Coordinates of N, CA and C in Angstrom, one line a residue:
M1 N 2.7 -18.0 12.7 CA 2.1 -17.5 14.3 C 3.6 -16.7 14.9
R2 N 3.3 -16.0 15.6 CA 4.2 -15.1 16.3 C 4.7 -15.9 17.7
R3 N 6.2 -15.8 17.5 CA 7.0 -16.4 18.3 C 7.2 -15.8 19.7
I4 N 6.9 -16.2 20.7 CA 6.9 -15.4 22.0 C 8.0 -16.2 22.9
D5 N 8.5 -15.5 23.8 CA 9.6 -15.9 25.0 C 8.6 -16.8 26.0
L6 N 8.6 -17.8 26.1 CA 7.8 -18.7 27.0 C 8.2 -18.4 28.4
F7 N 9.4 -18.4 28.5 CA 10.0 -17.9 30.1 C 9.7 -16.6 30.4
E8 N 9.7 -15.7 29.5 CA 9.4 -14.2 30.1 C 7.8 -14.1 30.3
A9 N 7.2 -14.8 29.2 CA 5.4 -14.6 29.6 C 5.0 -15.4 30.7
T10 N 5.9 -16.6 31.0 CA 5.4 -17.1 32.0 C 5.9 -16.5 33.3
M11 N 7.0 -15.9 33.6 CA 7.3 -15.1 34.5 C 6.1 -13.7 34.7
Q12 N 5.9 -13.2 33.7 CA 4.9 -12.1 33.7 C 3.6 -12.7 34.3
G13 N 3.1 -13.8 34.0 CA 1.9 -14.2 34.2 C 2.0 -14.9 35.4
W14 N 3.0 -15.2 36.2 CA 3.0 -15.7 37.4 C 3.2 -14.6 38.2
A15 N 3.8 -13.6 38.1 CA 3.7 -12.3 38.8 C 2.3 -11.9 39.0
R16 N 1.3 -12.2 38.0 CA 0.0 -11.7 38.2 C -1.1 -12.4 39.2
L17 N -0.4 -13.6 39.5 CA -1.3 -14.4 40.3 C -1.3 -14.5 41.8
D18 N -2.3 -14.9 42.3 CA -2.1 -14.5 44.0 C -1.4 -15.7 44.5
A19 N -1.4 -16.0 45.7 CA -0.6 -17.0 46.6 C -1.3 -18.4 46.1
A20 N -2.8 -18.4 46.0 CA -3.5 -19.6 46.2 C -3.5 -20.3 44.6
Q21 N -3.5 -19.2 43.7 CA -3.4 -19.4 42.0 C -1.9 -20.0 41.8
R22 N -0.9 -19.3 42.4 CA 0.5 -19.9 42.2 C 0.6 -21.3 42.9
E23 N -0.1 -22.0 43.6 CA 0.1 -23.2 44.2 C -0.7 -24.2 43.4
R24 N -2.0 -23.7 42.9 CA -2.7 -24.2 42.0 C -1.9 -24.8 40.6
F25 N -1.3 -23.4 40.3 CA -0.6 -23.4 39.0 C 0.7 -24.5 39.1
F26 N 1.3 -24.2 40.2 CA 2.6 -25.0 40.4 C 2.4 -26.3 40.5
K27 N 1.1 -27.1 40.9 CA 0.9 -28.4 41.2 C 0.5 -28.9 39.6
A28 N -0.4 -28.3 39.1 CA -0.8 -28.6 37.8 C 0.5 -28.7 36.5
G29 N 1.2 -27.7 37.0 CA 2.5 -28.0 36.0 C 3.3 -28.9 36.3
L30 N 3.6 -29.4 37.7 CA 4.5 -30.5 38.1 C 3.8 -31.8 37.5
K31 N 2.5 -31.8 37.6 CA 1.7 -33.0 37.2 C 1.8 -33.3 35.6
A32 N 1.8 -31.9 34.9 CA 1.9 -32.3 33.6 C 3.0 -32.4 32.9
A33 N 4.5 -32.0 34.0 CA 5.9 -32.2 33.4 C 6.0 -33.8 33.4
L34 N 5.3 -34.3 35.0 CA 5.8 -35.7 34.7 C 5.1 -36.7 33.9
R35 N 3.8 -36.2 33.3 CA 3.2 -36.9 32.3 C 3.4 -36.8 30.9
L36 N 4.1 -35.8 30.6 CA 4.1 -35.2 29.2 C 5.5 -35.2 29.1
D37 N 5.8 -35.5 27.6 CA 7.1 -35.2 27.0 C 7.5 -33.6 26.9
R38 N 8.5 -33.3 26.5 CA 9.0 -32.1 26.4 C 8.2 -31.5 25.4
R39 N 7.8 -31.7 24.2 CA 7.1 -31.1 23.6 C 5.7 -30.7 23.9
E40 N 4.9 -31.7 24.2 CA 3.8 -31.7 24.9 C 3.6 -30.7 25.8
F41 N 4.6 -30.8 27.0 CA 4.6 -29.9 28.0 C 4.8 -28.6 27.5
R42 N 5.7 -28.2 26.6 CA 5.8 -26.8 25.8 C 4.4 -26.2 25.4
A43 N 3.5 -27.1 24.9 CA 2.4 -26.7 24.2 C 1.4 -26.7 25.5
W44 N 1.5 -27.5 26.4 CA 0.5 -27.2 27.6 C 0.9 -25.8 28.3
L45 N 1.9 -25.7 28.7 CA 2.5 -24.1 29.0 C 2.2 -23.1 28.3
L46 N 2.2 -23.1 26.7 CA 1.5 -22.1 26.1 C 0.2 -21.9 26.0
R47 N -0.3 -23.0 26.3 CA -1.8 -22.5 26.3 C -2.1 -22.0 27.6
R48 N -1.6 -22.4 28.6 CA -2.0 -21.8 29.8 C -1.3 -20.3 29.8
V49 N -0.2 -20.0 29.2 CA 0.2 -18.7 29.2 C -0.8 -17.9 28.6
R50 N -1.4 -18.1 27.4 CA -2.3 -17.6 26.4 C -3.9 -17.6 27.0
T51 N -4.3 -18.1 28.0 CA -5.5 -17.9 28.7 C -5.3 -17.4 30.2
A52 N -6.5 -17.0 30.5 CA -6.6 -16.5 31.9 C -6.3 -17.7 33.0
P53 N -5.6 -17.2 34.1 CA -5.2 -16.1 34.6 C -3.8 -15.6 34.4
L54 N -3.2 -16.6 33.6 CA -1.5 -16.0 33.2 C -1.9 -14.9 32.1
A55 N -2.8 -14.9 31.1 CA -2.8 -14.2 30.2 C -2.9 -12.5 30.8
P56 N -2.3 -11.7 30.2 CA -2.5 -10.3 30.6 C -4.2 -9.9 30.6
P57 N -4.5 -9.0 31.2 CA -5.9 -8.7 31.2 C -6.1 -7.7 30.1
I58 N -7.5 -8.0 29.6 CA -7.6 -7.0 28.0 C -7.9 -5.6 28.8
D59 N -7.5 -4.7 28.1 CA -7.6 -3.2 28.2 C -8.8 -2.6 27.2
P60 N -9.9 -2.5 27.7 CA -10.9 -2.2 26.8 C -10.6 -0.6 26.1
A61 N -9.8 0.2 26.6 CA -9.4 1.4 25.9 C -9.1 1.0 24.9
R62 N -7.8 0.3 24.6 CA -7.0 -0.3 23.4 C -8.2 -0.2 22.1
F63 N -9.3 -0.5 22.3 CA -10.2 -0.9 21.2 C -11.3 0.4 21.1
A64 N -11.2 1.2 22.0 CA -12.0 2.6 22.2 C -11.4 3.3 20.4
I65 N -12.6 3.7 19.7 CA -12.2 4.6 18.7 C -12.5 6.2 19.3
S66 N -12.0 7.0 18.8 CA -11.8 8.5 18.9 C -13.3 9.2 18.1
E67 N -13.6 10.1 18.4 CA -14.8 10.9 17.7 C -14.1 11.2 16.3
V68 N -12.6 11.8 16.3 CA -12.1 12.0 15.4 C -11.9 10.7 14.4
D69 N -11.5 9.8 14.9 CA -11.1 8.5 14.3 C -12.3 7.7 13.5
M70 N -13.8 8.0 14.3 CA -15.0 8.0 13.9 C -15.6 8.7 12.6
A71 N -15.3 9.9 12.7 CA -15.7 10.8 11.9 C -14.8 10.7 10.3
L72 N -13.3 10.2 10.3 CA -12.5 9.9 9.5 C -13.2 8.5 8.6
L73 N -13.5 7.6 9.6 CA -13.9 6.3 9.2 C -15.3 6.4 8.1
M74 N -16.2 7.3 8.9 CA -17.7 7.8 8.3 C -17.3 8.6 6.8
R75 N -16.1 9.3 6.9 CA -16.1 9.9 5.6 C -15.5 9.0 4.4
A76 N -14.6 8.0 4.7 CA -14.1 7.3 3.8 C -15.0 6.3 3.5
A77 N -16.2 6.3 4.2 CA -17.1 5.2 3.8 C -18.2 5.7 2.7
R78 N -18.3 7.2 3.1 CA -19.1 7.8 1.8 C -18.5 8.3 0.5
E79 N -17.1 8.1 0.7 CA -16.2 8.4 -0.8 C -16.3 7.3 -1.3
V80 N -16.5 7.2 -2.7 CA -16.4 6.2 -3.7 C -15.3 6.3 -4.3
P81 N -14.5 5.4 -4.5 CA -13.0 5.5 -5.1 C -13.1 5.8 -6.5
G82 N -12.3 6.6 -7.1 CA -12.2 7.0 -8.4 C -13.3 8.2 -8.7
E83 N -14.1 8.8 -7.9 CA -14.9 9.7 -8.1 C -14.2 11.0 -7.0
P84 N -14.6 12.2 -7.5 CA -14.2 13.2 -6.8 C -14.5 13.5 -5.3
N85 N -14.3 13.9 -4.4 CA -14.7 14.2 -3.1 C -16.1 15.2 -3.3
R86 N -17.1 14.9 -3.0 CA -18.3 15.8 -3.2 C -18.0 16.8 -2.0
D87 N -17.5 16.5 -0.8 CA -17.4 17.5 -0.2 C -16.6 18.9 -0.4
K88 N -15.3 18.4 -1.1 CA -14.7 19.3 -1.7 C -15.1 20.1 -2.8
A89 N -15.9 19.5 -3.7 CA -16.4 19.8 -5.1 C -17.4 20.6 -4.7
N90 N -18.3 20.5 -3.5 CA -19.5 21.4 -3.2 C -18.8 22.5 -2.6
G91 N -17.7 22.7 -2.0 CA -17.0 24.0 -1.2 C -17.5 23.8 0.2
S92 N -18.1 22.7 0.5 CA -18.4 22.4 2.0 C -17.2 22.4 2.8
S93 N -17.4 22.8 4.2 CA -16.2 22.5 4.8 C -16.8 21.4 6.1
Q94 N -17.6 20.5 5.7 CA -18.4 19.8 6.9 C -17.0 18.6 7.2
A95 N -16.8 18.2 8.5 CA -16.1 17.1 9.0 C -16.6 16.0 9.0

């Protein structure tokens, strides 16, 4: 499991909240801190940091595959390991 700086993640998430969300999160955090022990509160806070609205928004562009990457994937899928590349053997210059 990846270790994260809980304070830094909380502060970054806090900066993304509007005033009403900050107030609601503060009240929920205070209630959780009063009823939970130290380890349980840390787990509570960690869950909140990993879910919306404290979690960073997902950028769909990070998951986009360019046409060049797609061509490389398709070429790799056609090639059989251990056999010569048919495109090179036939002298074709297709991408």
